[in-house]
Amino acid sequence: MTADDRRRGRLKVFLGAAAGVGKTFAMLGEARDLKAAGVDVVIGYLEPHGRRATEDRSAGLEVAPRRIARVQGRPFTEMDTDWLLQRRPHLCLVDELAHSNHLGGRHAKRWQDVEELLDAGIDVFTTVNIQHLESLNDKVYEITGVRVRETFPDRLLHEADEVVLVDLPPDALRERIAQGRVYAPDKVRSALTNFFRTDNLMALRTLALREVAEQEERHLLDPGQAKDELAKTLSERVMVCIDGRPNSIELVRRAARLARRAGGPLYVLHIEPENEREPEGVHEVVEAAERLGYQLGAAVLRRVGDVAETVVSAAEELGITQIVLGESHRPRWRELVGQSIIARILRETDGVDVHIIADKRGRPASTATSGPSD
């Protein structure tokens, strides 16, 4: 097979509003599942920033050797693109897409290395924050007062095969930083009082949500579609919430049919508990439902936090008009007093149609979870 016949690799971007939301953790989790399924996975470059949970998540994955670059006598490690091109894994994990390489490598920017891997037919998972998008550089400076020096071209995000928004509400991210789970203790106070102020995080989060939404809208619209059709096409927005139950894939299919009939975009939302481990088997079901969502043209969102609160806030931010949920499995008496997650969502959403899909199989005890349909 010649280079001309070789397929281009697929690019999946794990996008976040800021450092610490869990992009690398999410990327590694999916990569581990793929490796367990027999996919040849190599970590091209990982930057755990000393976070033990991230380091533990990478255990068992092959790690590529690093290229050593010396600047004024000081050694710096970089991704060894030459080695990766020779090794040719099926999937390569590349952290921090917008990173600037030190001298001596094939390219000045890591995103250029990623493009070469893709051209060689290697699939790539990568992570990046919204403030590194080139077109938003001035906007981010206006919001935060910080001029981001490392950027990557918009076309990489627009041409990506999949974009996963790894989301964390500002208060939850600030709490994670305060606990020393993102930065070293001596940097926590500076981070919280400068870049990671609540107002900054809210604005960056809005930019990230908007970028993902606009990208999906670009995919939905024909390039020649008249502008006066835009409002009609996007008048309905459907969001389906999945939690890892066996009927998660069915929920995505039902929501996709609703979105197709309404002529609007589809969003697939999975919410992970903040300080709670999801039961065994949930992750695999969620991944399968997300993959189906991608195939059906959906934007896939992942968030951490309170389920009902997160569903309501996502609906408000994205302008959702229809929400698809699985039926509740809480005791009937709790339903009657309005304590279920579904009851809260119905109470706190205004002007949104909520579709409750019956689960004929019920919830097996082994997969009980605190997902969106509770």
Tab-separated table of C-alpha atoms in Angstrom:
chain	number	residue	atom	x	y	z
A	1	MET	CA	0.000	0.000	0.000
A	2	THR	CA	1.414	3.366	-1.007
A	3	ALA	CA	1.263	6.536	1.048
A	4	ASP	CA	-1.378	7.818	-1.360
A	5	ASP	CA	-3.573	4.762	-0.698
A	6	ARG	CA	-3.227	4.940	3.065
A	7	ARG	CA	-6.238	6.192	4.956
A	8	ARG	CA	-5.884	9.312	7.071
A	9	GLY	CA	-6.059	8.691	10.786
A	10	ARG	CA	-9.088	9.761	12.796
A	11	LEU	CA	-8.761	12.646	15.240
A	12	LYS	CA	-10.657	12.800	18.514
A	13	VAL	CA	-10.315	15.946	20.626
A	14	PHE	CA	-11.049	16.050	24.358
A	15	LEU	CA	-11.872	19.736	24.845
A	16	GLY	CA	-12.117	21.587	28.144
A	17	ALA	CA	-12.799	25.102	29.385
A	18	ALA	CA	-9.656	25.108	31.559
A	19	ALA	CA	-6.975	22.929	33.099
A	20	GLY	CA	-8.189	20.476	35.702
A	21	VAL	CA	-11.598	19.545	34.272
A	22	GLY	CA	-10.498	15.955	33.563
A	23	LYS	CA	-9.636	15.861	29.848
A	24	THR	CA	-6.577	13.637	30.173
A	25	PHE	CA	-8.349	11.357	32.649
A	26	ALA	CA	-11.260	10.906	30.218
A	27	MET	CA	-8.895	10.285	27.288
A	28	LEU	CA	-6.968	7.628	29.195
A	29	GLY	CA	-10.151	5.899	30.309
A	30	GLU	CA	-11.365	5.496	26.754
A	31	ALA	CA	-7.914	4.386	25.590
A	32	ARG	CA	-7.782	1.695	28.287
A	33	ASP	CA	-11.121	0.309	27.105
A	34	LEU	CA	-9.885	0.212	23.518
A	35	LYS	CA	-6.677	-1.544	24.547
A	36	ALA	CA	-8.723	-4.131	26.441
A	37	ALA	CA	-10.673	-4.666	23.207
A	38	GLY	CA	-7.438	-5.417	21.329
A	39	VAL	CA	-6.585	-2.000	19.858
A	40	ASP	CA	-2.854	-1.194	19.619
A	41	VAL	CA	-2.531	1.918	21.810
A	42	VAL	CA	0.608	3.953	22.569
A	43	ILE	CA	0.951	7.071	24.717
A	44	GLY	CA	2.854	9.462	22.475
A	45	TYR	CA	3.052	12.168	25.121
A	46	LEU	CA	1.378	12.408	28.510
A	47	GLU	CA	1.636	15.328	30.938
A	48	PRO	CA	0.110	14.156	34.260
A	49	HIS	CA	1.325	17.271	36.135
A	50	GLY	CA	2.050	15.095	39.142
A	51	ARG	CA	-1.593	14.045	39.527
A	52	ARG	CA	-1.631	10.547	40.997
A	53	ALA	CA	-5.073	9.675	39.606
A	54	THR	CA	-3.889	10.482	36.074
A	55	GLU	CA	-0.694	8.489	36.508
A	56	ASP	CA	-2.644	5.502	37.811
A	57	ARG	CA	-5.062	5.795	34.877
A	58	SER	CA	-2.174	5.403	32.411
A	59	ALA	CA	-0.883	2.191	34.011
A	60	GLY	CA	-0.732	-0.695	31.563
A	61	LEU	CA	-0.547	1.463	28.430
A	62	GLU	CA	2.616	1.439	26.327
A	63	VAL	CA	4.539	4.721	26.587
A	64	ALA	CA	6.677	6.001	23.736
A	65	PRO	CA	10.251	7.127	24.539
A	66	ARG	CA	10.763	10.868	24.658
A	67	ARG	CA	13.071	13.015	22.615
A	68	ILE	CA	15.490	15.058	24.723
A	69	ALA	CA	15.943	18.682	23.665
A	70	ARG	CA	18.619	20.812	25.311
A	71	VAL	CA	18.125	24.549	25.658
A	72	GLN	CA	20.995	26.507	27.176
A	73	GLY	CA	22.264	23.297	28.702
A	74	ARG	CA	18.914	22.359	30.268
A	75	PRO	CA	17.196	19.132	29.157
A	76	PHE	CA	13.542	19.168	28.097
A	77	THR	CA	11.487	16.167	26.987
A	78	GLU	CA	9.370	16.232	23.850
A	79	MET	CA	7.245	13.765	21.904
A	80	ASP	CA	9.397	11.587	19.636
A	81	THR	CA	7.420	11.764	16.407
A	82	ASP	CA	10.084	9.851	14.450
A	83	TRP	CA	9.766	6.885	16.818
A	84	LEU	CA	5.949	6.961	16.619
A	85	LEU	CA	5.977	7.029	12.816
A	86	GLN	CA	8.232	3.979	12.834
A	87	ARG	CA	6.234	2.176	15.558
A	88	ARG	CA	2.909	2.954	13.818
A	89	PRO	CA	0.362	2.123	16.544
A	90	HIS	CA	-3.306	2.101	15.637
A	91	LEU	CA	-4.005	4.806	18.238
A	92	CYS	CA	-1.662	7.423	19.694
A	93	LEU	CA	-2.489	9.561	22.749
A	94	VAL	CA	-1.109	13.104	22.618
A	95	ASP	CA	-1.640	15.456	25.553
A	96	GLU	CA	-1.649	19.277	25.217
A	97	LEU	CA	-2.233	19.797	21.498
A	98	ALA	CA	-1.217	23.496	21.490
A	99	HIS	CA	2.238	22.896	23.036
A	100	SER	CA	5.257	24.615	21.422
A	101	ASN	CA	8.150	22.207	20.801
A	102	HIS	CA	11.725	22.984	21.727
A	103	LEU	CA	14.257	23.106	18.909
A	104	GLY	CA	15.453	19.911	17.299
A	105	GLY	CA	12.163	18.245	16.460
A	106	ARG	CA	10.326	17.819	13.182
A	107	HIS	CA	7.957	20.718	13.814
A	108	ALA	CA	7.620	23.880	15.865
A	109	LYS	CA	4.206	22.907	17.247
A	110	ARG	CA	2.801	19.682	18.637
A	111	TRP	CA	-0.353	20.079	16.543
A	112	GLN	CA	1.894	19.790	13.473
A	113	ASP	CA	3.262	16.502	14.823
A	114	VAL	CA	-0.327	15.337	15.270
A	115	GLU	CA	-1.145	16.191	11.663
A	116	GLU	CA	1.826	14.134	10.482
A	117	LEU	CA	0.665	11.173	12.565
A	118	LEU	CA	-2.818	11.504	11.049
A	119	ASP	CA	-1.365	11.699	7.531
A	120	ALA	CA	0.488	8.457	8.276
A	121	GLY	CA	-2.813	6.728	9.051
A	122	ILE	CA	-2.464	6.761	12.839
A	123	ASP	CA	-5.562	7.605	14.874
A	124	VAL	CA	-4.982	10.278	17.516
A	125	PHE	CA	-6.675	11.177	20.784
A	126	THR	CA	-5.616	14.603	22.023
A	127	THR	CA	-6.487	17.123	24.750
A	128	VAL	CA	-6.701	20.906	24.636
A	129	ASN	CA	-8.398	23.833	26.395
A	130	ILE	CA	-10.669	26.322	24.642
A	131	GLN	CA	-8.353	29.281	25.367
A	132	HIS	CA	-5.779	27.834	22.951
A	133	LEU	CA	-8.062	28.124	19.907
A	134	GLU	CA	-6.439	30.681	17.615
A	135	SER	CA	-9.601	32.605	16.699
A	136	LEU	CA	-10.430	33.141	20.400
A	137	ASN	CA	-7.042	34.538	21.397
A	138	ASP	CA	-8.185	38.157	21.631
A	139	LYS	CA	-11.473	37.178	23.287
A	140	VAL	CA	-9.686	35.144	25.959
A	141	TYR	CA	-7.346	38.064	26.629
A	142	GLU	CA	-10.349	40.361	26.971
A	143	ILE	CA	-11.973	37.985	29.463
A	144	THR	CA	-9.003	36.946	31.582
A	145	GLY	CA	-6.347	39.612	31.030
A	146	VAL	CA	-3.954	36.791	30.115
A	147	ARG	CA	-2.480	36.586	26.624
A	148	VAL	CA	-2.302	32.900	25.682
A	149	ARG	CA	0.933	32.317	23.761
A	150	GLU	CA	0.343	28.754	22.610
A	151	THR	CA	-2.486	28.351	20.096
A	152	PHE	CA	-3.624	25.901	17.441
A	153	PRO	CA	-5.554	26.573	14.204
A	154	ASP	CA	-9.345	26.369	14.264
A	155	ARG	CA	-9.397	23.987	11.305
A	156	LEU	CA	-8.023	21.137	13.449
A	157	LEU	CA	-11.019	21.335	15.731
A	158	HIS	CA	-13.448	21.836	12.851
A	159	GLU	CA	-12.008	18.876	10.914
A	160	ALA	CA	-11.834	16.535	13.929
A	161	ASP	CA	-13.842	13.357	13.569
A	162	GLU	CA	-15.058	13.622	17.164
A	163	VAL	CA	-14.999	16.338	19.824
A	164	VAL	CA	-15.804	15.486	23.451
A	165	LEU	CA	-16.475	18.410	25.750
A	166	VAL	CA	-15.165	17.394	29.173
A	167	ASP	CA	-16.968	19.798	31.422
A	168	LEU	CA	-16.849	20.735	35.104
A	169	PRO	CA	-18.861	23.574	36.681
A	170	PRO	CA	-16.686	26.511	37.887
A	171	ASP	CA	-17.393	25.947	41.583
A	172	ALA	CA	-16.466	22.273	41.320
A	173	LEU	CA	-13.235	23.100	39.474
A	174	ARG	CA	-12.271	25.745	42.028
A	175	GLU	CA	-12.914	23.244	44.816
A	176	ARG	CA	-10.693	20.708	43.048
A	177	ILE	CA	-7.941	23.327	42.790
A	178	ALA	CA	-8.347	24.326	46.446
A	179	GLN	CA	-7.895	20.679	47.434
A	180	GLY	CA	-4.532	20.603	45.646
A	181	ARG	CA	-5.742	18.161	42.992
A	182	VAL	CA	-4.765	20.380	40.036
A	183	TYR	CA	-1.783	22.505	41.116
A	184	ALA	CA	0.919	22.241	43.753
A	185	PRO	CA	-0.055	23.789	47.125
A	186	ASP	CA	2.169	26.826	46.628
A	187	LYS	CA	0.322	27.716	43.399
A	188	VAL	CA	-3.263	27.224	44.591
A	189	ARG	CA	-3.888	30.707	45.976
A	190	SER	CA	-2.489	32.449	42.900
A	191	ALA	CA	-4.537	30.232	40.571
A	192	LEU	CA	-7.810	30.873	42.410
A	193	THR	CA	-7.352	34.638	42.601
A	194	ASN	CA	-6.187	35.111	39.011
A	195	PHE	CA	-6.979	32.947	35.991
A	196	PHE	CA	-9.332	30.576	37.825
A	197	ARG	CA	-11.725	33.192	39.177
A	198	THR	CA	-15.358	32.148	38.937
A	199	ASP	CA	-16.230	34.816	36.359
A	200	ASN	CA	-13.331	33.773	34.128
A	201	LEU	CA	-14.289	30.111	34.322
A	202	MET	CA	-17.936	30.837	33.538
A	203	ALA	CA	-16.946	32.822	30.457
A	204	LEU	CA	-14.475	30.182	29.237
A	205	ARG	CA	-17.043	27.456	29.804
A	206	THR	CA	-19.551	29.387	27.711
A	207	LEU	CA	-16.977	29.684	24.908
A	208	ALA	CA	-16.345	25.938	24.988
A	209	LEU	CA	-20.048	25.078	24.931
A	210	ARG	CA	-20.673	27.517	22.099
A	211	GLU	CA	-17.770	26.181	20.033
A	212	VAL	CA	-18.976	22.591	20.270
A	213	ALA	CA	-22.553	23.611	19.496
A	214	GLU	CA	-21.497	25.685	16.483
A	215	GLN	CA	-19.352	22.864	15.166
A	216	GLU	CA	-22.265	20.459	15.260
A	217	GLU	CA	-24.465	23.030	13.571
A	218	ARG	CA	-21.900	23.386	10.778
A	219	HIS	CA	-22.073	19.634	10.234
A	220	LEU	CA	-25.853	19.706	10.127
A	221	LEU	CA	-26.181	22.539	7.660
A	222	ASP	CA	-25.456	22.204	3.975
A	223	PRO	CA	-22.852	24.825	2.958
A	224	GLY	CA	-25.271	26.258	0.419
A	225	GLN	CA	-28.231	26.449	2.740
A	226	ALA	CA	-29.908	29.813	2.774
A	227	LYS	CA	-29.510	31.897	5.909
A	228	ASP	CA	-33.249	32.249	6.356
A	229	GLU	CA	-33.412	28.475	6.815
A	230	LEU	CA	-30.930	28.557	9.693
A	231	ALA	CA	-33.395	29.528	12.402
A	232	LYS	CA	-35.863	26.908	11.240
A	233	THR	CA	-33.195	24.185	11.114
A	234	LEU	CA	-31.944	24.958	14.593
A	235	SER	CA	-35.258	25.842	16.204
A	236	GLU	CA	-35.412	22.489	18.001
A	237	ARG	CA	-32.490	21.145	20.037
A	238	VAL	CA	-32.680	17.671	21.536
A	239	MET	CA	-30.572	16.436	24.462
A	240	VAL	CA	-30.517	12.820	25.640
A	241	CYS	CA	-29.094	11.917	29.047
A	242	ILE	CA	-27.355	8.548	29.407
A	243	ASP	CA	-26.188	6.899	32.603
A	244	GLY	CA	-24.834	3.497	31.640
A	245	ARG	CA	-27.998	1.452	31.979
A	246	PRO	CA	-28.624	-1.219	29.327
A	247	ASN	CA	-31.197	1.012	27.603
A	248	SER	CA	-28.728	3.896	27.049
A	249	ILE	CA	-28.267	3.029	23.373
A	250	GLU	CA	-32.041	2.836	22.919
A	251	LEU	CA	-32.346	6.318	24.445
A	252	VAL	CA	-29.816	7.704	21.950
A	253	ARG	CA	-31.687	6.166	19.032
A	254	ARG	CA	-35.015	7.548	20.233
A	255	ALA	CA	-33.504	11.005	20.707
A	256	ALA	CA	-31.860	10.875	17.275
A	257	ARG	CA	-35.236	10.186	15.668
A	258	LEU	CA	-36.732	13.157	17.520
A	259	ALA	CA	-33.884	15.422	16.391
A	260	ARG	CA	-34.137	14.207	12.810
A	261	ARG	CA	-37.876	14.834	12.693
A	262	ALA	CA	-37.416	18.273	14.267
A	263	GLY	CA	-34.531	19.117	11.934
A	264	GLY	CA	-32.257	20.250	14.786
A	265	PRO	CA	-29.039	19.194	16.507
A	266	LEU	CA	-28.684	16.319	18.948
A	267	TYR	CA	-26.640	16.368	22.170
A	268	VAL	CA	-25.676	13.297	24.208
A	269	LEU	CA	-24.947	14.072	27.874
A	270	HIS	CA	-23.331	11.795	30.448
A	271	ILE	CA	-22.877	13.034	34.012
A	272	GLU	CA	-20.325	11.400	36.291
A	273	PRO	CA	-20.668	11.679	40.068
A	274	GLU	CA	-18.110	14.096	41.543
A	275	ASN	CA	-16.701	11.903	44.323
A	276	GLU	CA	-18.204	8.525	43.530
A	277	ARG	CA	-16.846	5.633	41.490
A	278	GLU	CA	-19.195	4.460	38.784
A	279	PRO	CA	-20.105	0.752	38.997
A	280	GLU	CA	-18.327	-1.774	36.821
A	281	GLY	CA	-19.798	-2.019	33.346
A	282	VAL	CA	-21.260	1.487	33.278
A	283	HIS	CA	-18.306	3.002	31.421
A	284	GLU	CA	-18.491	0.452	28.594
A	285	VAL	CA	-22.209	1.085	28.062
A	286	VAL	CA	-21.698	4.856	28.091
A	287	GLU	CA	-18.862	4.591	25.544
A	288	ALA	CA	-21.026	2.474	23.247
A	289	ALA	CA	-23.877	4.988	23.493
A	290	GLU	CA	-21.505	7.873	22.797
A	291	ARG	CA	-20.055	6.115	19.762
A	292	LEU	CA	-23.565	5.672	18.424
A	293	GLY	CA	-24.202	9.352	19.107
A	294	TYR	CA	-21.176	10.298	16.996
A	295	GLN	CA	-22.373	8.071	14.173
A	296	LEU	CA	-25.734	9.844	14.299
A	297	GLY	CA	-24.119	13.297	14.205
A	298	ALA	CA	-24.500	14.225	17.886
A	299	ALA	CA	-22.328	16.465	20.016
A	300	VAL	CA	-21.153	14.448	23.033
A	301	LEU	CA	-20.804	16.181	26.404
A	302	ARG	CA	-19.380	14.847	29.657
A	303	ARG	CA	-19.856	16.620	32.951
A	304	VAL	CA	-19.270	15.981	36.617
A	305	GLY	CA	-21.663	17.029	39.370
A	306	ASP	CA	-25.221	16.859	40.655
A	307	VAL	CA	-27.346	15.150	38.007
A	308	ALA	CA	-30.538	17.222	38.016
A	309	GLU	CA	-28.702	20.512	38.440
A	310	THR	CA	-26.311	19.669	35.596
A	311	VAL	CA	-29.090	18.612	33.229
A	312	VAL	CA	-30.990	21.844	33.893
A	313	SER	CA	-27.898	24.049	33.447
A	314	ALA	CA	-26.892	22.269	30.231
A	315	ALA	CA	-30.386	22.710	28.840
A	316	GLU	CA	-30.274	26.438	29.590
A	317	GLU	CA	-26.785	26.953	28.152
A	318	LEU	CA	-27.451	25.057	24.934
A	319	GLY	CA	-30.984	26.296	24.356
A	320	ILE	CA	-32.381	22.766	24.546
A	321	THR	CA	-36.055	22.414	23.673
A	322	GLN	CA	-36.473	18.645	24.196
A	323	ILE	CA	-34.873	16.380	26.806
A	324	VAL	CA	-34.936	12.585	26.606
A	325	LEU	CA	-34.566	10.647	29.876
A	326	GLY	CA	-34.895	7.045	30.974
A	327	GLU	CA	-37.658	6.272	33.444
A	328	SER	CA	-36.913	6.555	37.144
A	329	HIS	CA	-36.305	3.455	39.228
A	330	ARG	CA	-36.800	5.148	42.575
A	331	PRO	CA	-39.592	3.899	44.869
A	332	ARG	CA	-43.045	5.156	43.923
A	333	TRP	CA	-43.505	7.034	47.221
A	334	ARG	CA	-40.482	9.188	46.403
A	335	GLU	CA	-41.968	9.964	43.004
A	336	LEU	CA	-45.180	11.103	44.674
A	337	VAL	CA	-43.389	13.613	46.887
A	338	GLY	CA	-41.362	14.934	43.954
A	339	GLN	CA	-37.948	13.778	45.160
A	340	SER	CA	-36.792	12.042	41.987
A	341	ILE	CA	-34.265	13.531	39.582
A	342	ILE	CA	-36.903	13.523	36.845
A	343	ALA	CA	-39.275	15.477	39.085
A	344	ARG	CA	-36.574	18.094	39.716
A	345	ILE	CA	-35.827	18.433	36.001
A	346	LEU	CA	-39.531	18.827	35.197
A	347	ARG	CA	-39.841	21.421	37.938
A	348	GLU	CA	-36.789	23.464	37.016
A	349	THR	CA	-36.961	23.567	33.208
A	350	ASP	CA	-39.225	26.134	31.580
A	351	GLY	CA	-40.547	25.694	28.060
A	352	VAL	CA	-38.721	22.381	27.562
A	353	ASP	CA	-40.456	19.161	26.531
A	354	VAL	CA	-39.246	16.228	28.654
A	355	HIS	CA	-39.669	12.724	27.191
A	356	ILE	CA	-39.555	9.828	29.680
A	357	ILE	CA	-38.686	6.549	27.933
A	358	ALA	CA	-39.797	3.345	29.660
A	359	ASP	CA	-37.097	0.774	30.383
A	360	LYS	CA	-38.724	-2.607	29.848
A	361	ARG	CA	-35.668	-4.411	31.179
A	362	GLY	CA	-35.496	-2.409	34.413
A	363	ARG	CA	-32.224	-1.738	36.179
A	364	PRO	CA	-29.983	-4.680	37.094
A	365	ALA	CA	-28.557	-4.356	40.596
A	366	SER	CA	-25.011	-4.699	39.233
A	367	THR	CA	-25.305	-1.491	37.219
A	368	ALA	CA	-27.125	0.769	39.661
A	369	THR	CA	-25.825	4.288	39.276
A	370	SER	CA	-26.649	7.866	40.066
A	371	GLY	CA	-27.071	8.739	36.387
A	372	PRO	CA	-29.467	11.234	34.797
A	373	SER	CA	-32.614	9.146	35.115
A	374	ASP	CA	-31.882	8.138	38.729
